[in-house]
Structures are given as C-alpha cells and as structure tokens.
Coordinates of C-alpha atoms and ligand atoms in Angstrom, one line a residue:
X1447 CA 0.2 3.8 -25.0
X1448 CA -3.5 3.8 -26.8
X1449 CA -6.3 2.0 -25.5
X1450 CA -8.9 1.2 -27.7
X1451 CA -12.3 2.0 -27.1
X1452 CA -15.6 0.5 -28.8
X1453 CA -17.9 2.2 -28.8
X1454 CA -22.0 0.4 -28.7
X1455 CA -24.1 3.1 -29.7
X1456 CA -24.2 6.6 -30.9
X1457 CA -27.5 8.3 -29.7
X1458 CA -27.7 10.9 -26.9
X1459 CA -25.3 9.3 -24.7
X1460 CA -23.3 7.8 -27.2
X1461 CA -22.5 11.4 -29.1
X1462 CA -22.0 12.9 -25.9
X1463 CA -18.9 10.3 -25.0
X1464 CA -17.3 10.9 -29.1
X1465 CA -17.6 14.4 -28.1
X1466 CA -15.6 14.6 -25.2
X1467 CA -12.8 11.7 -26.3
X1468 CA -12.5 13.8 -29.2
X1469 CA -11.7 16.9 -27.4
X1470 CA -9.2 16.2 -25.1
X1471 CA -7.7 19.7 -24.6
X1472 CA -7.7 20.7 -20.9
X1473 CA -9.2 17.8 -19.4
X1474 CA -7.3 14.8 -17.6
X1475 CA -4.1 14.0 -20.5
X1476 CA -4.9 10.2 -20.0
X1477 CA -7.6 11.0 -22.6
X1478 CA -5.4 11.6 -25.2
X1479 CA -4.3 7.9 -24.6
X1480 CA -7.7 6.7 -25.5
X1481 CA -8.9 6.1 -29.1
X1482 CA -12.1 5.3 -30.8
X1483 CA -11.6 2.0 -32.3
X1484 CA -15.4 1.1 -33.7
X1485 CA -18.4 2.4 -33.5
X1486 CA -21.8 0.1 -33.5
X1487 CA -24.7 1.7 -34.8
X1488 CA -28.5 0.3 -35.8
X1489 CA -28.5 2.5 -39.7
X1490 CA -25.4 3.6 -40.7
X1491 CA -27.1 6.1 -42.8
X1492 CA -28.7 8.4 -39.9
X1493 CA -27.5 11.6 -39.9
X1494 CA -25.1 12.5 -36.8
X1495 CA -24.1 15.5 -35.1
X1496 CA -21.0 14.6 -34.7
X1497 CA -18.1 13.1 -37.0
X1498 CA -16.5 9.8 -36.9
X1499 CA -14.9 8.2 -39.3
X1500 CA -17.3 5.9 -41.8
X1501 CA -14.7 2.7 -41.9
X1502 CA -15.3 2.9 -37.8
X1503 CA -19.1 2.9 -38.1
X1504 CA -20.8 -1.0 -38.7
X1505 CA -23.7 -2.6 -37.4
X1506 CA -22.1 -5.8 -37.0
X1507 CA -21.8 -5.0 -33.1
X1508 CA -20.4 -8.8 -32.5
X1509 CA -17.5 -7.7 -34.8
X1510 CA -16.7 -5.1 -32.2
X1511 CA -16.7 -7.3 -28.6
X1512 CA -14.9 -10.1 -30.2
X1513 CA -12.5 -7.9 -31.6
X1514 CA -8.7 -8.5 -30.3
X1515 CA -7.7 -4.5 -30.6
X1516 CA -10.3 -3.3 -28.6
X1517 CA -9.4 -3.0 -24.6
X1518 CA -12.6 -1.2 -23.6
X1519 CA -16.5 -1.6 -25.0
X1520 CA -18.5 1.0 -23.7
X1521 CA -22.0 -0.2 -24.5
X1522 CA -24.6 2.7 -24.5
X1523 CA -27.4 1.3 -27.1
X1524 CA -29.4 0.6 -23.7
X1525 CA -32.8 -1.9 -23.3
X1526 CA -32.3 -5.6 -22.2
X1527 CA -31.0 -7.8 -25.6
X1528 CA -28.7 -7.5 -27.0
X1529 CA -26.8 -5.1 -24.7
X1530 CA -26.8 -8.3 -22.5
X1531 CA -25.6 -10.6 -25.0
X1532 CA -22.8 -8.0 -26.2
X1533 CA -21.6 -7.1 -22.5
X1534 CA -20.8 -11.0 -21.6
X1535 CA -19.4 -11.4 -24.9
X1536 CA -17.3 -8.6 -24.0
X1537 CA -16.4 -10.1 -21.1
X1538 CA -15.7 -13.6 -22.4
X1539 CA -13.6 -11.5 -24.6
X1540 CA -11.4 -10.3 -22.0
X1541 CA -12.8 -6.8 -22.0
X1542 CA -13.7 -4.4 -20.1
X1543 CA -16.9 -3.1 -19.9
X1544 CA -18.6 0.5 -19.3
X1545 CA -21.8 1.0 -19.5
X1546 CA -24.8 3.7 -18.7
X1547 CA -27.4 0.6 -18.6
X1548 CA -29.0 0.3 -15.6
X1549 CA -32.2 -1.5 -17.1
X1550 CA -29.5 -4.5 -18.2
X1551 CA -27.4 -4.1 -14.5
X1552 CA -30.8 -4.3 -12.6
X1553 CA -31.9 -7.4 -14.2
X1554 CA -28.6 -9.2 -15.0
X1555 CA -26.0 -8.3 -13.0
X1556 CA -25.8 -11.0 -10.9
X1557 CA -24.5 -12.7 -14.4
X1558 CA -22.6 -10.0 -15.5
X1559 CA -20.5 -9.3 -12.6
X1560 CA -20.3 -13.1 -12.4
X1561 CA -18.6 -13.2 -15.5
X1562 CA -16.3 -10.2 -15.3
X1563 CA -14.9 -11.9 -11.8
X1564 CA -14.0 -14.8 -13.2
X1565 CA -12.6 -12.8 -16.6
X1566 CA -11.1 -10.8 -13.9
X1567 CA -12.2 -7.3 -15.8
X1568 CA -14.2 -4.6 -14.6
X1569 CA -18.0 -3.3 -15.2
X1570 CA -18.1 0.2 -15.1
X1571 CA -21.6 2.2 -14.5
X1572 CA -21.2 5.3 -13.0
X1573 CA -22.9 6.5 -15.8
X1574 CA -26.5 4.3 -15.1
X1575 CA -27.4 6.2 -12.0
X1576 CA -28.0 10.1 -11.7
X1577 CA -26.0 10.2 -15.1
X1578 CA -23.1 12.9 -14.1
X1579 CA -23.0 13.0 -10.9
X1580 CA -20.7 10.6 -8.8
X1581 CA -22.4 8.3 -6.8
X1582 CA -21.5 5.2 -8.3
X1583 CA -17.7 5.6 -7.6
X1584 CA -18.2 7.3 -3.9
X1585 CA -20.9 4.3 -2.8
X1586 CA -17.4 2.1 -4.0
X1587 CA -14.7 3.9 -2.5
X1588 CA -14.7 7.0 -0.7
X1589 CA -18.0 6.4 1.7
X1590 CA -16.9 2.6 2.4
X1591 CA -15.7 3.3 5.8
X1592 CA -19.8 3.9 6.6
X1593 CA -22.2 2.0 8.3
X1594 CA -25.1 2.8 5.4
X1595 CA -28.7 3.3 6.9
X1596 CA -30.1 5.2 3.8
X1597 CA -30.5 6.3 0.7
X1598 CA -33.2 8.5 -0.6
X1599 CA -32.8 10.0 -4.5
X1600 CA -34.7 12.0 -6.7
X1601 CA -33.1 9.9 -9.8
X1602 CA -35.3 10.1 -12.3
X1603 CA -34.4 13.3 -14.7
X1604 CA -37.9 12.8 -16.8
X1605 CA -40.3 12.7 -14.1
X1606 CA -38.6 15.4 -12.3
X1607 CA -38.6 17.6 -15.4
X1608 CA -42.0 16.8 -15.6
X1609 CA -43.7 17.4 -12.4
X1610 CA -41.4 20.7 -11.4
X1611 CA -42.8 22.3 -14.6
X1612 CA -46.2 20.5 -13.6
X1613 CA -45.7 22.6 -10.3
X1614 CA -44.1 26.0 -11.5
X1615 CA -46.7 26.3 -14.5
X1616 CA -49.4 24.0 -14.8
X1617 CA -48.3 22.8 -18.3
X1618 CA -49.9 19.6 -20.1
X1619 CA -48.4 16.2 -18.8
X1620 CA -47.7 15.3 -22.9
X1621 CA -46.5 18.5 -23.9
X1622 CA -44.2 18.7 -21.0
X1623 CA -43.0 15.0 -21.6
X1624 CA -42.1 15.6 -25.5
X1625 CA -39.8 18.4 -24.2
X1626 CA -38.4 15.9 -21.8
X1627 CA -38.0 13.7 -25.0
X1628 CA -36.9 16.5 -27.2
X1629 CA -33.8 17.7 -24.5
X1630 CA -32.7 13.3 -24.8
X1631 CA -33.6 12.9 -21.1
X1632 CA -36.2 10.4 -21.5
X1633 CA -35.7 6.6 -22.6
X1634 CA -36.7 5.1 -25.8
X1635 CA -39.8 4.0 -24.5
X1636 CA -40.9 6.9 -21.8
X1637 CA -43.1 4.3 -19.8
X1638 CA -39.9 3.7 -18.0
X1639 CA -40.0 7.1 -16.7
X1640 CA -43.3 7.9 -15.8
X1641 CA -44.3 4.5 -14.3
X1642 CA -41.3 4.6 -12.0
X1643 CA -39.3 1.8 -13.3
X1644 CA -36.4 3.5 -14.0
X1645 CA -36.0 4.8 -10.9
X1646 CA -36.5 1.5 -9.6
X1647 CA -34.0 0.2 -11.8
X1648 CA -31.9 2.3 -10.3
X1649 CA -32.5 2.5 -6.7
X1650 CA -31.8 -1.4 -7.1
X1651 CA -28.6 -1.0 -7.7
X1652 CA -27.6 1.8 -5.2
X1653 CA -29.2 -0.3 -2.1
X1654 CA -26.9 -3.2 -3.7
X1655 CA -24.1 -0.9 -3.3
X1656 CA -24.9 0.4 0.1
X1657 CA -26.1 -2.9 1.8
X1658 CA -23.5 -4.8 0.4
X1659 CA -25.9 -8.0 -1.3
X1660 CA -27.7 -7.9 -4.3
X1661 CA -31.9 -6.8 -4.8
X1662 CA -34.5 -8.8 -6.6
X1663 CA -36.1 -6.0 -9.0
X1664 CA -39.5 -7.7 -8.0
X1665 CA -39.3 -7.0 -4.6
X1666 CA -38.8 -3.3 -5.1
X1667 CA -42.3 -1.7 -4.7
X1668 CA -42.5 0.4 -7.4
X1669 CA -45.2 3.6 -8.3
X1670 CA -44.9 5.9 -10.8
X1671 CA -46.5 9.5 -11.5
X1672 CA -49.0 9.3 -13.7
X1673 CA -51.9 9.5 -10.6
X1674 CA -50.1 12.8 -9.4
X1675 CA -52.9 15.2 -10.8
X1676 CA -52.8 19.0 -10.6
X1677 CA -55.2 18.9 -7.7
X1678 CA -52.4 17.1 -5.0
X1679 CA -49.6 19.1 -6.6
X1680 CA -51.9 22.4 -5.1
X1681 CA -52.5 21.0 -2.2
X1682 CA -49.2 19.6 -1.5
X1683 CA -47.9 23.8 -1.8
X1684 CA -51.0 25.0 0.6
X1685 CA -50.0 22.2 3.1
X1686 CA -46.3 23.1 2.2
X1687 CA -45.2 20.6 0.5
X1688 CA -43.7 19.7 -2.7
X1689 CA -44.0 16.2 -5.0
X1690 CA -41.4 14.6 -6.0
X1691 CA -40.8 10.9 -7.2
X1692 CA -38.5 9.8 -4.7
X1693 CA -36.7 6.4 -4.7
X1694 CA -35.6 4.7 -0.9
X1695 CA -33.7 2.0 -0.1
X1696 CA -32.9 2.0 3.8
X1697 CA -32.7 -0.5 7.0
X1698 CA -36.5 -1.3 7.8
X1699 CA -35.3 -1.5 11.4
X1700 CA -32.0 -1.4 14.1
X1701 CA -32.7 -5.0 15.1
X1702 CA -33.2 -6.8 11.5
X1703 CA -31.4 -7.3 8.5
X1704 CA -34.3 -6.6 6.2
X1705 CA -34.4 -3.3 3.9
X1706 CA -37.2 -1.2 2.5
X1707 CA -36.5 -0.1 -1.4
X1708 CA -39.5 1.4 -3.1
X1709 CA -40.3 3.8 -5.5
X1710 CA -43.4 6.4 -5.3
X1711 CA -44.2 10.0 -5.3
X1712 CA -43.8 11.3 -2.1
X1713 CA -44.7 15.0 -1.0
X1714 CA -41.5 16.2 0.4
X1715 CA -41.7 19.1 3.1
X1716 CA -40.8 22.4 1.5
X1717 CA -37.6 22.8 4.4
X1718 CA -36.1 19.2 2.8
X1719 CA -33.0 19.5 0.9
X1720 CA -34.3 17.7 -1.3
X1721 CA -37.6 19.8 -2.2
X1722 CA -35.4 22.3 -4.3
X1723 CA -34.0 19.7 -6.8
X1724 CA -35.5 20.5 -9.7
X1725 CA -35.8 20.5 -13.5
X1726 CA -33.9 17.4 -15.0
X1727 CA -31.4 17.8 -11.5
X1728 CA -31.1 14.5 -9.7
X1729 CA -30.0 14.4 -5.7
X1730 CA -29.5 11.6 -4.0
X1731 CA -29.2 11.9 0.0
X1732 CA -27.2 9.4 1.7
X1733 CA -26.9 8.7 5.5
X1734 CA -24.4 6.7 7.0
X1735 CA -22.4 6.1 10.7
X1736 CA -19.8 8.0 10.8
X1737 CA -20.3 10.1 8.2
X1738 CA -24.0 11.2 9.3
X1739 CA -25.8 12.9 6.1
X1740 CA -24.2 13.6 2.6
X1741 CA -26.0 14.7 -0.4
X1742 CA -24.8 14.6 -4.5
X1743 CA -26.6 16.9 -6.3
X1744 CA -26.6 17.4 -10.7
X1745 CA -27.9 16.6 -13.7
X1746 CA -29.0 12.9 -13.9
X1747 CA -29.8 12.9 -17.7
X1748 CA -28.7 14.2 -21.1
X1749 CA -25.9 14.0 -23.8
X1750 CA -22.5 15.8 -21.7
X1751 CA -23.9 15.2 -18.0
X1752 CA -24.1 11.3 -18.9
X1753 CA -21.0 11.3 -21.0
X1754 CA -19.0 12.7 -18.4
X1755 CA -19.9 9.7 -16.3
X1756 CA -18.9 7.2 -19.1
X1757 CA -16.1 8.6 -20.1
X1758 CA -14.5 9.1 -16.3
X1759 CA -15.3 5.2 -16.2
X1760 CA -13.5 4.7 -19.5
X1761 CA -10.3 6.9 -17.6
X1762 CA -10.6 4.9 -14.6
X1763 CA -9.8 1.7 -16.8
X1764 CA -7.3 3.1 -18.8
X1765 CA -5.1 4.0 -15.8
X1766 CA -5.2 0.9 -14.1
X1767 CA -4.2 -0.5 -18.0
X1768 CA -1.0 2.4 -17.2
X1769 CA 0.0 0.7 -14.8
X1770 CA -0.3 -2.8 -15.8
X1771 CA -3.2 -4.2 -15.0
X1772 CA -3.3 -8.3 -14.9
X1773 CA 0.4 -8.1 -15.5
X1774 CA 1.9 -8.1 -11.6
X1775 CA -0.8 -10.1 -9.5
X1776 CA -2.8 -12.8 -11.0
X1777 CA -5.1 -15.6 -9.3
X1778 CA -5.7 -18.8 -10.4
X1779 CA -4.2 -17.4 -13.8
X1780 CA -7.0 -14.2 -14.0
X1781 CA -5.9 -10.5 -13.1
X1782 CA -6.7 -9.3 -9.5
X1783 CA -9.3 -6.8 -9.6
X1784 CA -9.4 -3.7 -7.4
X1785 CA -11.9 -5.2 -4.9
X1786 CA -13.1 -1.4 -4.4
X1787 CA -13.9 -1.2 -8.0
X1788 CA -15.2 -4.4 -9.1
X1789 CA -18.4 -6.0 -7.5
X1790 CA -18.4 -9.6 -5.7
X1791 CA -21.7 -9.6 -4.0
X1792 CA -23.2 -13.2 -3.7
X1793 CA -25.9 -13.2 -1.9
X1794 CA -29.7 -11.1 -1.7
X1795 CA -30.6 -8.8 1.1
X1796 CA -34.5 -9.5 2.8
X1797 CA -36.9 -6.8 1.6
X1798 CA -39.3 -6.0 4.0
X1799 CA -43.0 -6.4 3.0
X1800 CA -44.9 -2.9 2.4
X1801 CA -47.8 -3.5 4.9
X1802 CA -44.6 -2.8 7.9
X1803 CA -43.9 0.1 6.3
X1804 CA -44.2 2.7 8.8
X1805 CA -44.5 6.5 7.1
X1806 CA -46.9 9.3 7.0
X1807 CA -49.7 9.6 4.7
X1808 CA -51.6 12.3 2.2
X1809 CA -55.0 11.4 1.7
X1810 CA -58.0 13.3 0.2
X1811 CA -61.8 12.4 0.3
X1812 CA -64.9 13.2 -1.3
X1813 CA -67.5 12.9 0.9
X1814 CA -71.0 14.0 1.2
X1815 CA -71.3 17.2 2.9
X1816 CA -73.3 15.6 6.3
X1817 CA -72.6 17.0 9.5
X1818 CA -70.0 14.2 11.4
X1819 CA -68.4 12.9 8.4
X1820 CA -64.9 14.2 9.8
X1821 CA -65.7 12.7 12.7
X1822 CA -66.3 9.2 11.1
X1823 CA -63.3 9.2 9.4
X1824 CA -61.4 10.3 12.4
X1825 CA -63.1 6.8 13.8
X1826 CA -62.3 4.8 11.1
X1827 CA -58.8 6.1 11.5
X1828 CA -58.5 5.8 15.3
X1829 CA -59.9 2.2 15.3
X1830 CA -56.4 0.7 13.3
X1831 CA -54.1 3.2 15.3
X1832 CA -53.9 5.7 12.5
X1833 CA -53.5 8.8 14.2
X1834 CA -54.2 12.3 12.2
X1835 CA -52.0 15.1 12.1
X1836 CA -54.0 17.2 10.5
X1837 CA -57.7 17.3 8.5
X1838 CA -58.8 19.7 6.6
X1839 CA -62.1 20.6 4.9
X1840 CA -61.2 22.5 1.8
X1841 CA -64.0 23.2 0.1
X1842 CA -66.4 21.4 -2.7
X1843 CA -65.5 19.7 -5.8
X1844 CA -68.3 18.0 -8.1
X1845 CA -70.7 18.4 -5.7
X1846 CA -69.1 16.7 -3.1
X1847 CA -67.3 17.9 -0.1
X1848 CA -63.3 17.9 -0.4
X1849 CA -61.3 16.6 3.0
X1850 CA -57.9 16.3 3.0
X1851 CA -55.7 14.3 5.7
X1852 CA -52.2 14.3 6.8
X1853 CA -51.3 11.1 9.4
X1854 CA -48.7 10.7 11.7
X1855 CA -46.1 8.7 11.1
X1856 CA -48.2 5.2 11.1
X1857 CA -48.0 1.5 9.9
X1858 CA -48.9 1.3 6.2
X1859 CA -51.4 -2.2 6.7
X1860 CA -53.2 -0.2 9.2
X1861 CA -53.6 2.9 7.1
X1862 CA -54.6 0.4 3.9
X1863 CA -57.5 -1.9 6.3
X1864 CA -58.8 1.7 7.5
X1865 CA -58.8 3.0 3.9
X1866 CA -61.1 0.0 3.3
X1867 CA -63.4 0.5 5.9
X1868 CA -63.4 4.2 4.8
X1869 CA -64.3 4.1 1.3
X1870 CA -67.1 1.3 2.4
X1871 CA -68.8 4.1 4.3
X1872 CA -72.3 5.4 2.7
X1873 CA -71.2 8.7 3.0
X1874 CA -67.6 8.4 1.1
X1875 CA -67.8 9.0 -2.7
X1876 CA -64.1 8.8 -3.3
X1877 CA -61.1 8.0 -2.1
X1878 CA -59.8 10.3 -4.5
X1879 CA -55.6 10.6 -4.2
X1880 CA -53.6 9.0 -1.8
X1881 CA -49.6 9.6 -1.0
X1882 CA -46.9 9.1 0.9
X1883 CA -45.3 11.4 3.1
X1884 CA -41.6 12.5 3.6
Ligands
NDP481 N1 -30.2 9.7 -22.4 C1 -29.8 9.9 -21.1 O1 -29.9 11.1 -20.6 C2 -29.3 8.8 -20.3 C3 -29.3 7.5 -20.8 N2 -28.7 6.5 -20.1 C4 -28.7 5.2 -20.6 O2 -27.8 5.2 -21.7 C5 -28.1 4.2 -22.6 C6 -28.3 4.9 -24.0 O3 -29.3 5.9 -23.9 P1 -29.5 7.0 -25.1 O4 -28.1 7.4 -25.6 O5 -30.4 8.0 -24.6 O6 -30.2 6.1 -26.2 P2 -30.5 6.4 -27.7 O7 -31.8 5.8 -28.1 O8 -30.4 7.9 -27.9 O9 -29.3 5.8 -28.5 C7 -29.2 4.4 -28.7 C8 -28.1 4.1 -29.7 O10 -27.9 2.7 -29.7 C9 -28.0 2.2 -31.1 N3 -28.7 0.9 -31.0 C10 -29.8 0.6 -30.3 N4 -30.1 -0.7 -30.4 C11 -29.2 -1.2 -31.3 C12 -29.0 -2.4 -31.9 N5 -29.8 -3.5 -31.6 N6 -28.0 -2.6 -32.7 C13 -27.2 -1.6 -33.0 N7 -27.3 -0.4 -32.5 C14 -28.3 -0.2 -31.7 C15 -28.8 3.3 -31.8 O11 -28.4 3.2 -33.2 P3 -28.9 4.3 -34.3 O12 -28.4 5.6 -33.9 O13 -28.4 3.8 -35.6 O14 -30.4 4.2 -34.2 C16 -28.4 4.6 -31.1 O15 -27.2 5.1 -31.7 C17 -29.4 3.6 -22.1 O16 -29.1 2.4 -21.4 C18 -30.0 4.7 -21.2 O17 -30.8 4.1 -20.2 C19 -28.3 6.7 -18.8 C20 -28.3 8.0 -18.3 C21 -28.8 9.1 -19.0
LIG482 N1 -34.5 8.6 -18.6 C1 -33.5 8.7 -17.5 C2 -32.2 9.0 -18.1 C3 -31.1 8.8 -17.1 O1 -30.9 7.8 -16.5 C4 -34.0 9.9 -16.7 O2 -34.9 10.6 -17.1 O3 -33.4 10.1 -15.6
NA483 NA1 -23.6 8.8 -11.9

C-alpha cells in the first residue's frame, strides 16, 4: 500500500523530510510505503540540494491540497497565509495534515483543530516545538497519566546559539546571528527569534498540551534578548549564573486554576540542568504528579533534527492508514480519531497577570558613588517587601558606581513600584539591566 505525501515547501525543513523519505534503508519499513506525490515550491527555478522529480515540483500549492491522490500534506513553507489557507483546505479535503508551523498552530489552531475534528483527520506537529526531539507526542501519550504543574524549555535554537557563543567567546550579536542564519536554524524573518516570539509561539502550545485548554498568544508575556548585553552575561558567570531564554508555562498557584506562561531571559543557576543546554540544543523540563521531573533534551532546529520530527508524524499517519483508518468506527459518518492523537480542547485556561508573579530578580544600578546609597536602596527595597539576597558593589562604570542586586524570591508588582521609587532617587543614574531569576 502507498500513501501519498505532498509535500508544501522545500527549504531547510522541507529538503530535510525529501531526504529522509528518499532514503528508507534501515529506518522503520513503513517508509518505504510512503511516496512523494507533489511538491509546492515559490520559484521552480531555485537550485536544490536535493533531487525530485520536475513533473512533481509546481507552485500551484491549491493543486496539491485539493488533490484526490494525496493522503498526507505536510506543509513546511511556514509564516501565517497561506499556510493557513492551505492547511484547512487540506482538511476540507479530507487530509491529513503535518506540519512544523507553530507560528500558524499558535494563532489558528483553535480553527484548525476545529476543522480536522469534524473532517475527523489528524494535525500533526511534533515537528513545531524543539524540532527533533519528542515532546509533542509524549505531552499526548506517554506523560498523560500526570498531574502537569510545569513546564520550563529552552526552545528557541537561535537565541540559544546566540547567547552560548555570546557567553563562551564574546562574539558580535550580528555576526553570531548570520551563522545562526547560515546553519537554517533561524526563521525567515529572525525578529521571531531574538524578540522571543517564537518561543512564545511555542510555549503556547505546550501549556495547551499540558493544562489541557487552549492559550491566548496575547496573554503570554513575552521578552526577547536583544537587552542581554555582555555586561549581565559577566556578571551572571561571577554570581554563578548562566542566561538563557527560558520559556514557562506552570500553575500560578495550588488553590487556582490560573497559569503563568511567559517568555524572558532568565539567569539560570549554574547547578540547573538546564544551564548546560547549549549551542542550537533545546531542553525542555517538565514536572508532573506522579511522574515528578523529566527532561527531553536535542536539537530544536535545522534540516535532519526537524525532518525527523515531520517525517515520524508522517509514519504515525500512515500506520493508522495500515490499519484502516475511518474504515471500522465512524461517528456521525466521520472516522473516529485516536483521542490521544488528535486535539479537542474547547475552552481557554486563565493567565495570571505578571504583577503576581512571584520570582527572584537580577538588578544592576548606576549610582553616584555617596556614602549610604546601598543603604537607600536596601530601603526602597524593604519598604514594598522586596527582600535582598545579595548586593554587591562591583566597581565603576562611566563614572558611576556599579551595584548589582540579587532578591529573594518576591512578588514582581512590588519589585516593579520599588524599581520606580528607585530610579526617582537623586542619587540613581540608571537602572541599567534588570532580569529574572531561575
Ligand atoms: N528551520 C528550522 O530549523 C525549523 C523550522 N521550523 C518551521 O518549519 C517551517 C519551514 O521552515 P524552513 O524550512 O526553515 O523555511 P524555508 O524558508 O527554508 O523554506 C520555506 C519553503 O516554503 C516555500 N514557500 C514559502 N512561501 C511560499 C508560498 N507562498 N508559496 C509557495 N512556496 C512557498 C519556499 O519556496 P522556495 O524554495 O521556492 O523559495 C521554501 O521552499 C516554518 O514553519 C518553521 O517555523 C520548525 C522547526 C525548525
Ligand atoms: N527558528 C527556530 C527554528 C525551530 O523552531 C529556532 O531557532 O528554534
Ligand atoms: Na519536537
């Protein structure tokens, strides 16, 4: 039996998938049951790295969803239209639907997975979140006996890339980014990256996953790392420390219902498992009751990592098509979906405002170098129960004095009114970096 695959796309992750499906040797044999029907490109006359046949190749991508041979589309062309467009027409279409997309998923799948219920055909992705590694599928199926409290990922490849070789080398932010472009780990439009959206993209649709309702992309707070400067990356490794961009989406509290999911760089304590993922590695740390703490750790970006992804999607279709899938149960006339597989959340989970947001904090000052300035930011502090773990007076910088703070763990709207109150005093010049803590 063949199934038909169309393919939407042929860039990074789009050669990556030809070049596994066309190499089946030694990898699962239901891949040698899988065929490359069409393949939708934007210029047909771009050189490739990879052969397929011309008469496949058209950039009449509508020809390719609504056509009757094709059992799978596997849309990697990725931004928001018309990847939407093509996936419900997919859908309509009775197909199913793979796809690495998780700017498309985070914004519109409420309508997508809408649509492929009532087609009664699957949306794949494991592929849009931390690219190889399984998450996806495990969030689905093999963690669903857990209570979920948290989630915590480094699942950005890009920024990671970037700010490891920001904090093993120094290195140019640009420079380093145009590798991270050059190596396809990037996004067509890098801002993605850097300003945290992807990640937030992302982090959107694990907490759907793990708190079982769907998340508002708005409401996730979202920071990127284009204010992480050499200067915290060096003080971050004296106070032992590392940066990295971390995404969370966890239970604000035991008694309510509500959820924090937010995006920011965070310095992570050196001891953290997750302070060693580096390079273009992704981990994401989940916690759960029973299960307590389980961490998935691999490349999150690039051709074959991302690929892999895809294509075990693509397999995962094709053998519920083995067995008959649609043929034996039906409802209302549509094929039953696996409801371990398939996603039916209706309705969206409470997001708890930042200002309750209790964590600890990085600051660094610039102050004038008067005796009792410590002191009066230690008041400042003490007045909106902000209490200090540690302060530090490292040096000069410009002419000013250089103080650095660590809080306790502490509510964020307190830390934010003292920061006000703080950078009102005479003898503050700056209120030059502030971070979260892990
Ligand atoms: N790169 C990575 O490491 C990862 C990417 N992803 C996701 O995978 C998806 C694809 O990413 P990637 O492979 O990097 O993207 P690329 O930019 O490398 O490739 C996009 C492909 O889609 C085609 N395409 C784009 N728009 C159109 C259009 N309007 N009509 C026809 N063809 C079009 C392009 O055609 P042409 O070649 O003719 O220009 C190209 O082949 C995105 O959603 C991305 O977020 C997910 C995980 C990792
Ligand atoms: N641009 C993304 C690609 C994978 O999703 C990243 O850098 O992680
Ligand atoms: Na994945």
């Amino acid at each position: 039996m063949a199934f038909k695959v169309g393919l939407l796309g042929l860039g990074t992750v789009g050669v990556g998938t030809v070049e596994i499906l066309q190499n089946p040797a030694q990898r699962h044999p239901l891949l040698q049951d899988v065929v490359i029907h069409k393949v939708g490109v934007r210029s047909l006359d771009k050189s490739r790295s990879i052969t397929v046949p011309t008469d496949s190749l058209t950039t009449d991508l509508e020809s390719i969803v609504t056509d009757p041979d094709i059992d799978i589309v596997v849309e990697v062309i990725g931004g928001l239209e018309p990847a939407r467009s093509l996936m419900l027409k997919a859908i309509e279409h009775g197909k199913h639907v793979v796809t690495a997309n998780k700017a498309a998923i985070a914004r519109f799948g409420d309508e997508i997975f809408t649509a492929a219920a009532e087609a009664g055909v699957y949306v794949l992705l494991e592929a849009a979140v931390g690219g190889g590694i399984p998450v996806i599928e495990p969030l689905k199926q093999s963690l669903c006996a857990n209570r979920l409290n948290t989630v915590i990922g480094i699942i950005n490849g890009t920024t990671n890339y970037i700010l490891t070789r920001m904090q093993l080398e120094g290195g140019d932010f640009a420079d380093i980014l145009a590798d991270a472009q050059t190596l396809g780990y990037a996004e067509a439009d890098p801002t993605a990256d850097i300003d945290g959206l992807d990640a937030a993209d992302k982090i959107a649709i694990l907490a759907a996953l793990s708190f079982g309702g769907r998340i508002k992309l708005p409401d996730v707070h979202c920071e990127g790392i284009r204010h992480v400067s050499a200067v915290e990356i060096a003080y971050a490794e004296k106070l032992g420390f590392v940066i990295k961009l971390l995404a969370i989406a966890r239970r604000a509290s035991e008694t309510t219902d509500q959820l924090e999911v937010r995006v920011h760089p965070t310095l992570v304590p050196k001891s953290h498992p997750l302070a060693s993922v580096n390079d273009v590695y992704n981990a994401i740390l989940i916690e759960g009751d029973p299960i307590g703490q389980v961490m998935f750790f691999g490349r999150g970006a690039g051709a074959g990592p991302t690929a892999s992804a895809v294509v075990s999607d693509i397999l995962n279709i094709a053998a519920l098509l083995t067995i008959g899938h649609g043929e034996a149960k039906q409802v209302d006339g549509k094929p039953l979906l696996d409801p371990l597989l398939a996603c039916s959340h209706q309705h969206y989970c409470a997001i708890a405002p930042m200002a309750d947001l209790v964590t600890r904090f990085y600051a660094r000052f610039l102050t004038k170098d008067y005796p009792g300035v410590i002191g009066k930011l230690g008041t400042c502090f003490g007045d909106h129960d902000v209490s200090l773990e540690s302060v530090v007076q490292a040096g000069m910088r410009d002419g000013f004095a250089e103080i650095v703070v660590v809080t306790h763990d502490v509510r964020e709207g307190n830390f934010r009114t003292a920061l006000e109150e703080i950078q009102a005093l005479p003898t503050i010049a700056t209120v030059a970096s502030v971070l979260r803590v892990l």
